[in-house]
Coordinates of C-alpha atoms and ligand atoms in Angstrom, one line a residue:
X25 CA 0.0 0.0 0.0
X26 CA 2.7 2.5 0.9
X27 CA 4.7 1.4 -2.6
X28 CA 1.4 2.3 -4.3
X29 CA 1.1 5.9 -2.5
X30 CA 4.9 6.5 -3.1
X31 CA 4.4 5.7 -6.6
X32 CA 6.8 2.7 -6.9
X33 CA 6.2 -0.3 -8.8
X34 CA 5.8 -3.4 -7.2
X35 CA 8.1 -6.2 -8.6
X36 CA 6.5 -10.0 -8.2
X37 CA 7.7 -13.5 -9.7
X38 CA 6.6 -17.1 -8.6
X39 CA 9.2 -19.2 -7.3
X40 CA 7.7 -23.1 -6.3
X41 CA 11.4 -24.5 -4.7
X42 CA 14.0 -23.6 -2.9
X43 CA 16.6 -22.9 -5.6
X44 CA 14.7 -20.5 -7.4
X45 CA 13.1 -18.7 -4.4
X46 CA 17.3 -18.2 -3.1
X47 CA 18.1 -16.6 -6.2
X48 CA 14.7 -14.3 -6.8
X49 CA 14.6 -13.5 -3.0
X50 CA 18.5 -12.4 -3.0
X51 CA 18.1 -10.3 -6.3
X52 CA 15.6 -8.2 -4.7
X53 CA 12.0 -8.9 -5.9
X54 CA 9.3 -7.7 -3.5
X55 CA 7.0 -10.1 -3.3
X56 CA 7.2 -14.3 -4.2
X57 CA 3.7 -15.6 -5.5
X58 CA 4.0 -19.5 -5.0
X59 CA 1.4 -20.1 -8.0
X60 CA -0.9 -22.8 -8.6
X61 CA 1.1 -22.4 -12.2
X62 CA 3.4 -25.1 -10.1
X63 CA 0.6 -27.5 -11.6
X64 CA 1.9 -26.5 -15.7
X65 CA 5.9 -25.8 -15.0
X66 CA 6.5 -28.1 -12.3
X67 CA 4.4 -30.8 -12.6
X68 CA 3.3 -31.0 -16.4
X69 CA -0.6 -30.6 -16.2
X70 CA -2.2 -28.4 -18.9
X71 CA -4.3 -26.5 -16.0
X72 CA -4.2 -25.2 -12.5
X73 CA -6.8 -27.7 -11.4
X74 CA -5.4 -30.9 -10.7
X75 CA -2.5 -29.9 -7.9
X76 CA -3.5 -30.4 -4.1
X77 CA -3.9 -28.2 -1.2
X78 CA -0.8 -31.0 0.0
X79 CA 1.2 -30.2 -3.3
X80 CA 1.0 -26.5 -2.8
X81 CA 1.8 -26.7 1.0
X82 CA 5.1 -28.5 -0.1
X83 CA 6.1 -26.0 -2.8
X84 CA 5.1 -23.0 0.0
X85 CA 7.1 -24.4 2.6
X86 CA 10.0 -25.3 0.2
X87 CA 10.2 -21.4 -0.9
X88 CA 9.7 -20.0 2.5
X89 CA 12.7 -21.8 4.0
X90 CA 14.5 -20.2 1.0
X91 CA 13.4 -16.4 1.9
X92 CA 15.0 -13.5 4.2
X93 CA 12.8 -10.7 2.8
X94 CA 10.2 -10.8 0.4
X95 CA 6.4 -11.2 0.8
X96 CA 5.9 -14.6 0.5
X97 CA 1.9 -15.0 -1.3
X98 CA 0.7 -18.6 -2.0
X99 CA -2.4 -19.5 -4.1
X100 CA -5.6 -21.5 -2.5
X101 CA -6.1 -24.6 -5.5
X102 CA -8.5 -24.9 -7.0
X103 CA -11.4 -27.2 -5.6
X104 CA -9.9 -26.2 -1.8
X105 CA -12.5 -22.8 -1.4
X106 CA -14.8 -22.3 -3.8
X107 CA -18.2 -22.9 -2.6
X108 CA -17.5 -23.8 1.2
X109 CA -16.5 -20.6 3.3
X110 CA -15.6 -23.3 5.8
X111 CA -13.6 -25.3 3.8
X112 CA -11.7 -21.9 2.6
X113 CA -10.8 -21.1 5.6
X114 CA -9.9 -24.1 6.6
X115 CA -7.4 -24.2 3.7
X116 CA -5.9 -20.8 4.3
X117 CA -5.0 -21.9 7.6
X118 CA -3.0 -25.2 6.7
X119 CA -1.7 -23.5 4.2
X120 CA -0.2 -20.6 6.8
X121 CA 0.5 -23.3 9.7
X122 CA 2.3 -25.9 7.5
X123 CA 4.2 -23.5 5.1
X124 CA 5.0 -20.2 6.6
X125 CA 3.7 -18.5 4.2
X126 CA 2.5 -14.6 4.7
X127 CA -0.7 -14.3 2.7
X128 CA -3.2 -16.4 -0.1
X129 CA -4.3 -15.7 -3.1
X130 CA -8.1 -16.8 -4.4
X131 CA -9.4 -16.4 -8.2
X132 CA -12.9 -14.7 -8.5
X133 CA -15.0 -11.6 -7.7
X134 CA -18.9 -12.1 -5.8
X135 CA -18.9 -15.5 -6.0
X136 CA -16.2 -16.4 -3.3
X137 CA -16.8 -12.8 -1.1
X138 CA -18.1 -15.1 2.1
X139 CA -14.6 -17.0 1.8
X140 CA -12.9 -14.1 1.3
X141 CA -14.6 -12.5 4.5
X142 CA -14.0 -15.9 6.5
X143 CA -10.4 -15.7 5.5
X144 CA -9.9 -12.1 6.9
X145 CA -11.9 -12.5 9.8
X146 CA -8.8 -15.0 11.1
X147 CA -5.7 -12.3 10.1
X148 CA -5.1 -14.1 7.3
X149 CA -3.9 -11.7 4.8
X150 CA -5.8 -12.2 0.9
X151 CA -5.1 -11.1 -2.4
X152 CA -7.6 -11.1 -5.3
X153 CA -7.1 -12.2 -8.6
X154 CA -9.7 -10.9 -11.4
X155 CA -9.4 -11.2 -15.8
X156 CA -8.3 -14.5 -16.9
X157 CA -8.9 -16.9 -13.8
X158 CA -7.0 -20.0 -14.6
X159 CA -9.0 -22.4 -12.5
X160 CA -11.8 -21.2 -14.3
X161 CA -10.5 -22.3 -17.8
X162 CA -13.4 -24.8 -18.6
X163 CA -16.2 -22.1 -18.1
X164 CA -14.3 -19.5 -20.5
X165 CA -13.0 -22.6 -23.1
X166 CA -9.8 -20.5 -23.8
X167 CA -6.8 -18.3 -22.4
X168 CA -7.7 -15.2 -24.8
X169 CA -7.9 -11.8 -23.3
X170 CA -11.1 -11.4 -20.7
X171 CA -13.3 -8.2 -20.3
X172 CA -13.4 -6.9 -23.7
X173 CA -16.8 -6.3 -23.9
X174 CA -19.0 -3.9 -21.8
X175 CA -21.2 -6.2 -19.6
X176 CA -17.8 -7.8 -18.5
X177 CA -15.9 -4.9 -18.1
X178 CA -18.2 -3.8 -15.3
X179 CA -18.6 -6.8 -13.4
X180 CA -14.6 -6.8 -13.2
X181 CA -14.5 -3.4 -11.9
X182 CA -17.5 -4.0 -9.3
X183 CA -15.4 -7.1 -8.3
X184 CA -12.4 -4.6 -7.6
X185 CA -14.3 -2.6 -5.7
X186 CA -15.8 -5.4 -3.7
X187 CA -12.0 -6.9 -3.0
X188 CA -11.3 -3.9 -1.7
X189 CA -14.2 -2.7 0.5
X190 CA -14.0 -6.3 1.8
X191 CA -10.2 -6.1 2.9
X192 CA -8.3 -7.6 0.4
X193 CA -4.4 -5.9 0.6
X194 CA -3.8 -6.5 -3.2
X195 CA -4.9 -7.7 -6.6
X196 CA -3.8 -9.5 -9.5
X197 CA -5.5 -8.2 -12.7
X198 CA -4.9 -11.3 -15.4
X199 CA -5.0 -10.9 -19.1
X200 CA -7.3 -7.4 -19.6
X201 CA -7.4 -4.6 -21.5
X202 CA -4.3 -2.0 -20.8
X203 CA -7.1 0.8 -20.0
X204 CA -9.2 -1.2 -18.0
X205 CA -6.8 -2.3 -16.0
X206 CA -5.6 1.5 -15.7
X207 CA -8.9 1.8 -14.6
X208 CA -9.1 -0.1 -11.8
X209 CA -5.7 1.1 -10.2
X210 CA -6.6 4.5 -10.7
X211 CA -9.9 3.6 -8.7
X212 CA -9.1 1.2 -6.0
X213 CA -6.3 2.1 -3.3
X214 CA -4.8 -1.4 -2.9
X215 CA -1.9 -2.4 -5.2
X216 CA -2.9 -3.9 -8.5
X217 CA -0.5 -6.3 -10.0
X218 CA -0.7 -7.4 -13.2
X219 CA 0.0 -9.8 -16.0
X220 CA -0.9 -8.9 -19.6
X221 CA -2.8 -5.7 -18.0
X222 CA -0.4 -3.5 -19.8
X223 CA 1.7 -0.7 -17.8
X224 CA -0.7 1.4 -15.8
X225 CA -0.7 -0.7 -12.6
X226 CA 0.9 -0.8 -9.6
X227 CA 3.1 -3.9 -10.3
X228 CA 3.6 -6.6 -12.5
X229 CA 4.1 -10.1 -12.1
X230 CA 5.5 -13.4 -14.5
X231 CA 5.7 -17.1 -14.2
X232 CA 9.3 -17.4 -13.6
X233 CA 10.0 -20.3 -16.1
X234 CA 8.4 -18.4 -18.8
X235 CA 10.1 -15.1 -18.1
X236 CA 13.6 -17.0 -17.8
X237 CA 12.8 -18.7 -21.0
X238 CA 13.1 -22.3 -19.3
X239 CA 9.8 -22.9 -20.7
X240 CA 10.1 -23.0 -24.4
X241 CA 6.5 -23.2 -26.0
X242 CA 5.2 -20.8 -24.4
X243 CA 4.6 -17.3 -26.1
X244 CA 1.8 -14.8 -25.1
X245 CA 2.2 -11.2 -25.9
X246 CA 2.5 -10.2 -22.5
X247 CA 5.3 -12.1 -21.9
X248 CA 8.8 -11.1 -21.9
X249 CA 12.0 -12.8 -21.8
X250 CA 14.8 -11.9 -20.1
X251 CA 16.9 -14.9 -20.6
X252 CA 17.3 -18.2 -22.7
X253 CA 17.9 -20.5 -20.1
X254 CA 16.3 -23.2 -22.2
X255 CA 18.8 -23.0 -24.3
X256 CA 21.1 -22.2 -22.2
X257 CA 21.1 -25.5 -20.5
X258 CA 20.4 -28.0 -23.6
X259 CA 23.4 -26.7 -24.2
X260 CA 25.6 -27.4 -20.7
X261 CA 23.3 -30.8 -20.5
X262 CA 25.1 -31.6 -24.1
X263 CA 28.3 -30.9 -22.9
X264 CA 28.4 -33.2 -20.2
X265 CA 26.7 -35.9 -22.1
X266 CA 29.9 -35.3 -24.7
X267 CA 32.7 -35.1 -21.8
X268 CA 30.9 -38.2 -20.0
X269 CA 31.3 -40.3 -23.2
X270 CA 34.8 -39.2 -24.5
X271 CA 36.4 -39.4 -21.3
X272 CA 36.6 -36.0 -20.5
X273 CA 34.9 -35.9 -17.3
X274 CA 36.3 -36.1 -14.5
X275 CA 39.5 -35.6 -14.9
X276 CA 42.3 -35.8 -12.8
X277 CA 42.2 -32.3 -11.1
X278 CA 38.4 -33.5 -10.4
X279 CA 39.1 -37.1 -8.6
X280 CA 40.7 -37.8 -5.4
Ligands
LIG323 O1 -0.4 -19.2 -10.6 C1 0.2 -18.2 -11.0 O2 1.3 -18.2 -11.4 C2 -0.6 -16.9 -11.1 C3 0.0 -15.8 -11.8 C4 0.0 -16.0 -13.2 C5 -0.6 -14.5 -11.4 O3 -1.7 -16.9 -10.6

């Protein structure tokens, strides 16, 4: 909230392991999203929906033991809150006992407002995600860009409002129109944090495989890459597969 009243962007990357959450948390990123993305880079699902409340606890608690200073937000799966304020909460609170985390995410506007509500009333510290709501990929049928049209458009910005008023300390706007997304920062006073919501928000936030270029079929418009680590290690992988087999590796300086 103050980095959004100071005017300073707010830098946020998912990390699901230790490794990766060292090397992010040590650079400097603000805040670590523990993403229920972990269910398409880490474990090869083509959606959000099959990893566990168990699976996301392990990658939480794995990237917390990894972190000195960043916000550390983790994502409630999918099938774990919606529909069962009880159950929500229920969730939020294994997922801050067992992992250490310091806040959840949860996808959706109205419809999960009593879990949201539940959730805050124990401390626990939420942060909305509106747009492209990737546990709900069934009900829109594809990944294109949400709220184009009017009706849409509307509901997301009552949603905002609603996350707000209800106590939500930030939200992720997903795949929406640069001026509507502008729109909602410029209206709500919690941090808005996007991904392919253009540049008028308060942050911005990438899948960490994508944006390293580890993951190599995947190309949205949004998406930026700021290295070719794909490449990068066919390449070293290649290498030792060549030293193994000619007898290069080890050598002597490298055996006791
Ligand atoms: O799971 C995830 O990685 C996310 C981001 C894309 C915002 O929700």
């Amino acid at each position: 909230m103050e980095m959004k009243q100071r005017n300073e962007k707010i830098a946020m990357l998912t990390a699901y392991d230790y490794s990766m959450a060292s090397i992010i948390d040590a650079a400097g990123i603000d805040i670590i999203l523990v993403g229920d993305s972990a269910s398409n880079v880490m474990a090869g699902h083509e959606t959000t929906l099959p990893i566990t409340l168990n699976q996301m606890i392990y990658h939480a608690s794995s990237v917390v033991r990894a972190v000195n200073r960043s916000l550390v937000v983790v994502d409630i799966p999918f099938g774990s809150y919606q529909g069962n304020s009880k159950e929500a909460l229920s969730s939020a609170i294994r997922i801050m006992k067992e992992s250490g985390g310091h806040a959840v995410k949860m996808e959706g506007g109205a419809e999960i407002k009593e879990s949201i509500e539940r959730i805050l009333s124990a401390g626990i510290p939420v942060m909305g995600h509106l747009g492209l709501t990737p546990q709900s990929i069934y009900k829109f049928g594809t990944y294109s860009v949400r709220a184009k049209e009017k009706a849409e458009a509307d509901q997301l910005i009552k949603d905002a409002k609603m996350l707000e008023e209800t106590g939500c300390f930030a939200l992720v706007l997903e795949k929406i129109p640069a001026s509507l997304a502008k729109h909602v920062a410029e209206h709500v006073s919690i941090p808005v944090i996007g991904i392919g919501a253009g540049p008028d928000v308060d942050g911005q936030v990438l899948v960490v495989h994508d944006m390293l270029g580890i993951n190599n079929d995947f190309h949205p418009r949004f998406l930026r890459k700021y290295a070719n680590l794909h490449q990068e290690m066919t390449k070293a992988v290649g290498n030792y597969i060549d030293d193994v087999k000619g007898m290069n590796f080890p050598n002597e300086a490298e055996s006791y």
